[in-house]
């Protein structure tokens, strides 16, 4: 009953068709003709209204073929055929819904699993939106973690919905666990680190909703084929009529030219691609992104946190004359409490590892990609790049760094205090990803980074990039990205500072595993797994999806034209032709669902160890 009420046009057309068949069987052809004509005429008017709306939106209406076919079958008194055409067109909606639900399965699974309640340890169950920072929550075995939090006891979690990795992950006391992860076999307690709206899973849900609501470029794909396909169909039908001298032949040809393969199969392919990517831990914000990834010709990478691990380790503290190493590190870490740069976290971790307690900082101010200034214990501390520190401490001297090393320069009360030397190694998969891109049609690969040139060139040499643009401000990254060729250009980054250039690129890709909200909002693609190898998955899925969509279109067109050629001989009656065309629709939709299967075998699986 739910199916009957969900698709009233199908139900009503089936009833009308049954009525017409009964009237014909009882020897009342006139009544059958009027019933069929009235219903089909009403459907034609409804279809024409939809076509006008499409034209006003700037899209060519492929339904003109269906309208002409219905008018032609009525004109030659093929009433049953005209009703079958209406039934097939109305049935296309049900077929599309079925295929779309199948294509969206991974996207829908993410939405359905969105946490809705949380167990406060001292307050009972509350809606997840009411959880405040610092609340202690109980997560029972098998439950979904409702908000991002810090564990108060060790546990094991299934993070497959976040990362696509199927193996459970162990987390210790003090580790952060992200919302959307599924708790293991023992109850755990955690302290809320973010509100629901800021937590990782809610950000993923927002991305998925945007992807589902976006309109894939299938409209453009259909428009490219609409006019020539319509013209060829009408020419074949007209030629059949002229050659045979029988107007019935015109209708018999056109019933095989319904446009469902273009209107349904291609959208299903793009939805399948989006769903396939989500299952791999890659969220794409719509079908346009899929097409851009498929046609990719250039790629640009940020360095820190993208090509590198993003968690630099302390190599050395080199104090200037008059300063102690621990004092320099303590003051730098205290000032870096207010910085979002990945080096800031490394400096803080290094101070904690040495048992150095941080001091309270006042009047902190950060200049993006340059450094931070703060008043710590009554002293003015500046931490950042050499040029930034030299602007307040002219005696700043450049540090001698080894391959892959970087330095945070420190000034205290206008005097150069020393440098904190860090090393951020390239990701194990970075070189393989760059090599794969070059081998698969990406002609130009470059690095755009705000880091020092020596450090950038060292990392670039290790991963196979020869075009390095270093010491860039965010605005300079945007300007350089705008001039890079050939297009489309993909930019990959991970931090807040990368958001402008991600938004300005043809395809912006954010390494979103660490919850870089601004970068994720600006990007077109978010990699939920902290692995650059997922970039290979994203590009591969994009190319496979576009190939599948185009193949589905050509399959439908090819089968339709072949059948129309047969129909020009009179071998396919109108009613039979309408039924056969539905089989063509089904074949193209099933082919489009191949995009759910992912790229063809043989593509390398690039992963972090």
mmCIF file of N, CA, C and O in Angstrom, residues 398-453:
data_model
loop_
_atom_site.group_PDB
_atom_site.id
_atom_site.type_symbol
_atom_site.label_atom_id
_atom_site.label_comp_id
_atom_site.label_asym_id
_atom_site.label_seq_id
_atom_site.Cartn_x
_atom_site.Cartn_y
_atom_site.Cartn_z
ATOM 1 N N UNK A 398 70.136 33.593 11.911
ATOM 2 C CA UNK A 398 69.566 32.399 11.288
ATOM 3 C C UNK A 398 70.235 31.141 11.831
ATOM 4 O O UNK A 398 71.469 31.094 12.012
ATOM 5 N N UNK A 399 69.418 30.112 12.067
ATOM 6 C CA UNK A 399 69.936 28.842 12.560
ATOM 7 C C UNK A 399 70.365 27.970 11.390
ATOM 8 O O UNK A 399 69.781 28.030 10.302
ATOM 9 N N UNK A 400 71.382 27.171 11.622
ATOM 10 C CA UNK A 400 71.807 26.192 10.617
ATOM 11 C C UNK A 400 70.992 24.922 10.843
ATOM 12 O O UNK A 400 71.050 24.315 11.915
ATOM 13 N N UNK A 401 70.240 24.530 9.832
ATOM 14 C CA UNK A 401 69.320 23.398 9.967
ATOM 15 C C UNK A 401 69.724 22.255 9.059
ATOM 16 O O UNK A 401 70.250 22.472 7.960
ATOM 17 N N UNK A 402 69.454 21.040 9.515
ATOM 18 C CA UNK A 402 69.695 19.867 8.701
ATOM 19 C C UNK A 402 68.519 19.577 7.796
ATOM 20 O O UNK A 402 67.478 20.249 7.856
ATOM 21 N N UNK A 403 68.629 18.565 6.923
ATOM 22 C CA UNK A 403 67.528 18.204 6.021
ATOM 23 C C UNK A 403 66.247 17.874 6.789
ATOM 24 O O UNK A 403 66.279 17.105 7.750
ATOM 25 N N UNK A 404 65.154 18.480 6.364
ATOM 26 C CA UNK A 404 63.861 18.197 6.971
ATOM 27 C C UNK A 404 63.611 18.889 8.289
ATOM 28 O O UNK A 404 62.554 18.715 8.886
ATOM 29 N N UNK A 405 64.574 19.697 8.774
ATOM 30 C CA UNK A 405 64.388 20.374 10.051
ATOM 31 C C UNK A 405 63.761 21.750 9.856
ATOM 32 O O UNK A 405 63.903 22.378 8.813
ATOM 33 N N UNK A 406 63.075 22.192 10.888
ATOM 34 C CA UNK A 406 62.491 23.532 10.905
ATOM 35 C C UNK A 406 62.751 24.125 12.276
ATOM 36 O O UNK A 406 63.023 23.407 13.240
ATOM 37 N N UNK A 407 62.657 25.451 12.364
ATOM 38 C CA UNK A 407 62.967 26.109 13.624
ATOM 39 C C UNK A 407 61.901 27.124 13.981
ATOM 40 O O UNK A 407 61.386 27.837 13.116
ATOM 41 N N UNK A 408 61.556 27.169 15.260
ATOM 42 C CA UNK A 408 60.714 28.234 15.803
ATOM 43 C C UNK A 408 61.649 29.200 16.515
ATOM 44 O O UNK A 408 62.321 28.831 17.485
ATOM 45 N N UNK A 409 61.722 30.422 16.027
ATOM 46 C CA UNK A 409 62.600 31.441 16.593
ATOM 47 C C UNK A 409 61.888 32.122 17.755
ATOM 48 O O UNK A 409 60.676 32.335 17.725
ATOM 49 N N UNK A 410 62.675 32.476 18.798
ATOM 50 C CA UNK A 410 62.094 33.028 20.023
ATOM 51 C C UNK A 410 62.806 34.334 20.384
ATOM 52 O O UNK A 410 64.048 34.407 20.356
ATOM 53 N N UNK A 411 62.007 35.352 20.710
ATOM 54 C CA UNK A 411 62.540 36.621 21.223
ATOM 55 C C UNK A 411 61.832 36.936 22.531
ATOM 56 O O UNK A 411 60.634 36.679 22.684
ATOM 57 N N UNK A 412 62.586 37.486 23.478
ATOM 58 C CA UNK A 412 62.033 37.846 24.789
ATOM 59 C C UNK A 412 62.397 39.290 25.081
ATOM 60 O O UNK A 412 63.600 39.639 25.088
ATOM 61 N N UNK A 413 61.378 40.114 25.288
ATOM 62 C CA UNK A 413 61.576 41.540 25.591
ATOM 63 C C UNK A 413 62.496 42.218 24.574
ATOM 64 O O UNK A 413 63.411 42.986 24.938
ATOM 65 N N UNK A 414 62.289 41.909 23.322
ATOM 66 C CA UNK A 414 63.031 42.578 22.265
ATOM 67 C C UNK A 414 64.424 42.028 22.021
ATOM 68 O O UNK A 414 65.165 42.580 21.197
ATOM 69 N N UNK A 415 64.793 40.945 22.686
ATOM 70 C CA UNK A 415 66.104 40.316 22.482
ATOM 71 C C UNK A 415 65.924 38.920 21.910
ATOM 72 O O UNK A 415 64.990 38.201 22.284
ATOM 73 N N UNK A 416 66.824 38.541 21.010
ATOM 74 C CA UNK A 416 66.803 37.194 20.453
ATOM 75 C C UNK A 416 67.165 36.206 21.561
ATOM 76 O O UNK A 416 68.216 36.327 22.204
ATOM 77 N N UNK A 417 66.269 35.204 21.811
ATOM 78 C CA UNK A 417 66.471 34.277 22.919
ATOM 79 C C UNK A 417 66.947 32.907 22.463
ATOM 80 O O UNK A 417 67.441 32.125 23.278
ATOM 81 N N UNK A 418 66.771 32.564 21.179
ATOM 82 C CA UNK A 418 67.224 31.265 20.704
ATOM 83 C C UNK A 418 66.225 30.640 19.738
ATOM 84 O O UNK A 418 65.239 31.282 19.329
ATOM 85 N N UNK A 419 66.462 29.372 19.399
ATOM 86 C CA UNK A 419 65.579 28.664 18.479
ATOM 87 C C UNK A 419 65.236 27.297 19.053
ATOM 88 O O UNK A 419 66.028 26.692 19.780
ATOM 89 N N UNK A 420 64.028 26.873 18.725
ATOM 90 C CA UNK A 420 63.581 25.511 19.042
ATOM 91 C C UNK A 420 63.565 24.755 17.717
ATOM 92 O O UNK A 420 62.797 25.087 16.809
ATOM 93 N N UNK A 421 64.447 23.755 17.588
ATOM 94 C CA UNK A 421 64.600 23.026 16.334
ATOM 95 C C UNK A 421 63.703 21.785 16.350
ATOM 96 O O UNK A 421 63.727 20.996 17.293
ATOM 97 N N UNK A 422 62.917 21.641 15.283
ATOM 98 C CA UNK A 422 61.972 20.536 15.163
ATOM 99 C C UNK A 422 62.208 19.807 13.845
ATOM 100 O O UNK A 422 62.749 20.390 12.890
ATOM 101 N N UNK A 423 61.803 18.573 13.774
ATOM 102 C CA UNK A 423 61.894 17.799 12.528
ATOM 103 C C UNK A 423 60.541 17.159 12.254
ATOM 104 O O UNK A 423 59.977 16.489 13.110
ATOM 105 N N UNK A 424 60.034 17.401 11.045
ATOM 106 C CA UNK A 424 58.738 16.848 10.627
ATOM 107 C C UNK A 424 58.982 15.992 9.387
ATOM 108 O O UNK A 424 59.151 16.512 8.278
ATOM 109 N N UNK A 425 59.008 14.684 9.556
ATOM 110 C CA UNK A 425 59.337 13.783 8.459
ATOM 111 C C UNK A 425 58.174 13.667 7.484
ATOM 112 O O UNK A 425 57.000 13.791 7.859
ATOM 113 N N UNK A 426 58.483 13.403 6.202
ATOM 114 C CA UNK A 426 57.404 13.169 5.223
ATOM 115 C C UNK A 426 56.581 11.943 5.604
ATOM 116 O O UNK A 426 57.078 10.997 6.229
ATOM 117 N N UNK A 427 55.312 11.969 5.229
ATOM 118 C CA UNK A 427 54.483 10.777 5.411
ATOM 119 C C UNK A 427 55.070 9.627 4.590
ATOM 120 O O UNK A 427 55.572 9.842 3.478
ATOM 121 N N UNK A 428 54.971 8.411 5.075
ATOM 122 C CA UNK A 428 55.516 7.265 4.322
ATOM 123 C C UNK A 428 54.893 7.119 2.937
ATOM 124 O O UNK A 428 55.538 6.608 2.017
ATOM 125 N N UNK A 429 53.623 7.564 2.776
ATOM 126 C CA UNK A 429 52.935 7.369 1.501
ATOM 127 C C UNK A 429 53.062 8.548 0.552
ATOM 128 O O UNK A 429 52.600 8.477 -0.595
ATOM 129 N N UNK A 430 53.674 9.657 0.992
ATOM 130 C CA UNK A 430 53.668 10.874 0.174
ATOM 131 C C UNK A 430 54.341 10.676 -1.185
ATOM 132 O O UNK A 430 53.807 11.079 -2.224
ATOM 133 N N UNK A 431 55.522 10.066 -1.187
ATOM 134 C CA UNK A 431 56.245 9.872 -2.452
ATOM 135 C C UNK A 431 55.444 8.990 -3.407
ATOM 136 O O UNK A 431 55.377 9.254 -4.616
ATOM 137 N N UNK A 432 54.802 7.946 -2.873
ATOM 138 C CA UNK A 432 54.016 7.045 -3.722
ATOM 139 C C UNK A 432 52.806 7.762 -4.307
ATOM 140 O O UNK A 432 52.437 7.539 -5.470
ATOM 141 N N UNK A 433 52.160 8.646 -3.526
ATOM 142 C CA UNK A 433 50.997 9.386 -4.020
ATOM 143 C C UNK A 433 51.398 10.338 -5.139
ATOM 144 O O UNK A 433 50.740 10.411 -6.184
ATOM 145 N N UNK A 434 52.491 11.075 -4.941
ATOM 146 C CA UNK A 434 52.969 12.001 -5.980
ATOM 147 C C UNK A 434 53.310 11.229 -7.249
ATOM 148 O O UNK A 434 52.965 11.641 -8.361
ATOM 149 N N UNK A 435 53.993 10.081 -7.097
ATOM 150 C CA UNK A 435 54.352 9.264 -8.252
ATOM 151 C C UNK A 435 53.102 8.757 -8.975
ATOM 152 O O UNK A 435 53.035 8.757 -10.208
ATOM 153 N N UNK A 436 52.079 8.331 -8.215
ATOM 154 C CA UNK A 436 50.841 7.835 -8.815
ATOM 155 C C UNK A 436 50.142 8.933 -9.602
ATOM 156 O O UNK A 436 49.636 8.701 -10.705
ATOM 157 N N UNK A 437 50.088 10.134 -9.059
ATOM 158 C CA UNK A 437 49.444 11.245 -9.761
ATOM 159 C C UNK A 437 50.136 11.521 -11.089
ATOM 160 O O UNK A 437 49.493 11.710 -12.123
ATOM 161 N N UNK A 438 51.472 11.552 -11.065
ATOM 162 C CA UNK A 438 52.218 11.799 -12.316
ATOM 163 C C UNK A 438 51.954 10.702 -13.338
ATOM 164 O O UNK A 438 51.842 10.961 -14.542
ATOM 165 N N UNK A 439 51.846 9.468 -12.873
ATOM 166 C CA UNK A 439 51.643 8.339 -13.787
ATOM 167 C C UNK A 439 50.208 8.255 -14.301
ATOM 168 O O UNK A 439 49.936 7.490 -15.221
ATOM 169 N N UNK A 440 49.313 9.057 -13.712
ATOM 170 C CA UNK A 440 47.904 8.973 -14.084
ATOM 171 C C UNK A 440 47.361 10.307 -14.571
ATOM 172 O O UNK A 440 46.228 10.685 -14.245
ATOM 173 N N UNK A 441 48.177 11.005 -15.357
ATOM 174 C CA UNK A 441 47.665 12.149 -16.097
ATOM 175 C C UNK A 441 47.785 13.505 -15.444
ATOM 176 O O UNK A 441 47.369 14.511 -16.037
ATOM 177 N N UNK A 442 48.324 13.591 -14.222
ATOM 178 C CA UNK A 442 48.521 14.896 -13.581
ATOM 179 C C UNK A 442 49.876 15.433 -14.043
ATOM 180 O O UNK A 442 50.930 14.921 -13.665
ATOM 181 N N UNK A 443 49.833 16.465 -14.856
ATOM 182 C CA UNK A 443 51.037 16.938 -15.539
ATOM 183 C C UNK A 443 51.930 17.815 -14.673
ATOM 184 O O UNK A 443 53.135 17.865 -14.870
ATOM 185 N N UNK A 444 51.355 18.539 -13.724
ATOM 186 C CA UNK A 444 52.131 19.504 -12.941
ATOM 187 C C UNK A 444 51.852 19.307 -11.460
ATOM 188 O O UNK A 444 50.704 19.359 -11.032
ATOM 189 N N UNK A 445 52.895 19.059 -10.664
ATOM 190 C CA UNK A 445 52.769 18.905 -9.215
ATOM 191 C C UNK A 445 53.689 19.934 -8.556
ATOM 192 O O UNK A 445 54.868 20.027 -8.901
ATOM 193 N N UNK A 446 53.148 20.695 -7.614
ATOM 194 C CA UNK A 446 53.927 21.740 -6.962
ATOM 195 C C UNK A 446 53.657 21.749 -5.467
ATOM 196 O O UNK A 446 52.663 21.180 -4.994
ATOM 197 N N UNK A 447 54.552 22.398 -4.710
ATOM 198 C CA UNK A 447 54.378 22.587 -3.273
ATOM 199 C C UNK A 447 54.199 24.070 -2.999
ATOM 200 O O UNK A 447 54.992 24.897 -3.455
ATOM 201 N N UNK A 448 53.141 24.415 -2.263
ATOM 202 C CA UNK A 448 52.892 25.792 -1.835
ATOM 203 C C UNK A 448 52.905 25.806 -0.310
ATOM 204 O O UNK A 448 52.033 25.225 0.324
ATOM 205 N N UNK A 449 53.906 26.450 0.286
ATOM 206 C CA UNK A 449 54.047 26.389 1.734
ATOM 207 C C UNK A 449 54.529 27.715 2.293
ATOM 208 O O UNK A 449 55.222 28.487 1.600
ATOM 209 N N UNK A 450 54.183 27.957 3.529
ATOM 210 C CA UNK A 450 54.674 29.142 4.221
ATOM 211 C C UNK A 450 55.981 28.890 4.936
ATOM 212 O O UNK A 450 56.564 29.819 5.517
ATOM 213 N N UNK A 451 56.484 27.663 4.922
ATOM 214 C CA UNK A 451 57.705 27.328 5.640
ATOM 215 C C UNK A 451 58.954 27.816 4.899
ATOM 216 O O UNK A 451 58.898 28.196 3.724
ATOM 217 N N UNK A 452 60.075 27.759 5.611
ATOM 218 C CA UNK A 452 61.345 28.215 5.051
ATOM 219 C C UNK A 452 61.716 27.396 3.820
ATOM 220 O O UNK A 452 61.413 26.197 3.740
ATOM 221 N N UNK A 453 62.408 28.039 2.882
ATOM 222 C CA UNK A 453 62.721 27.385 1.616
ATOM 223 C C UNK A 453 63.587 26.139 1.803
ATOM 224 O O UNK A 453 63.353 25.115 1.167
#
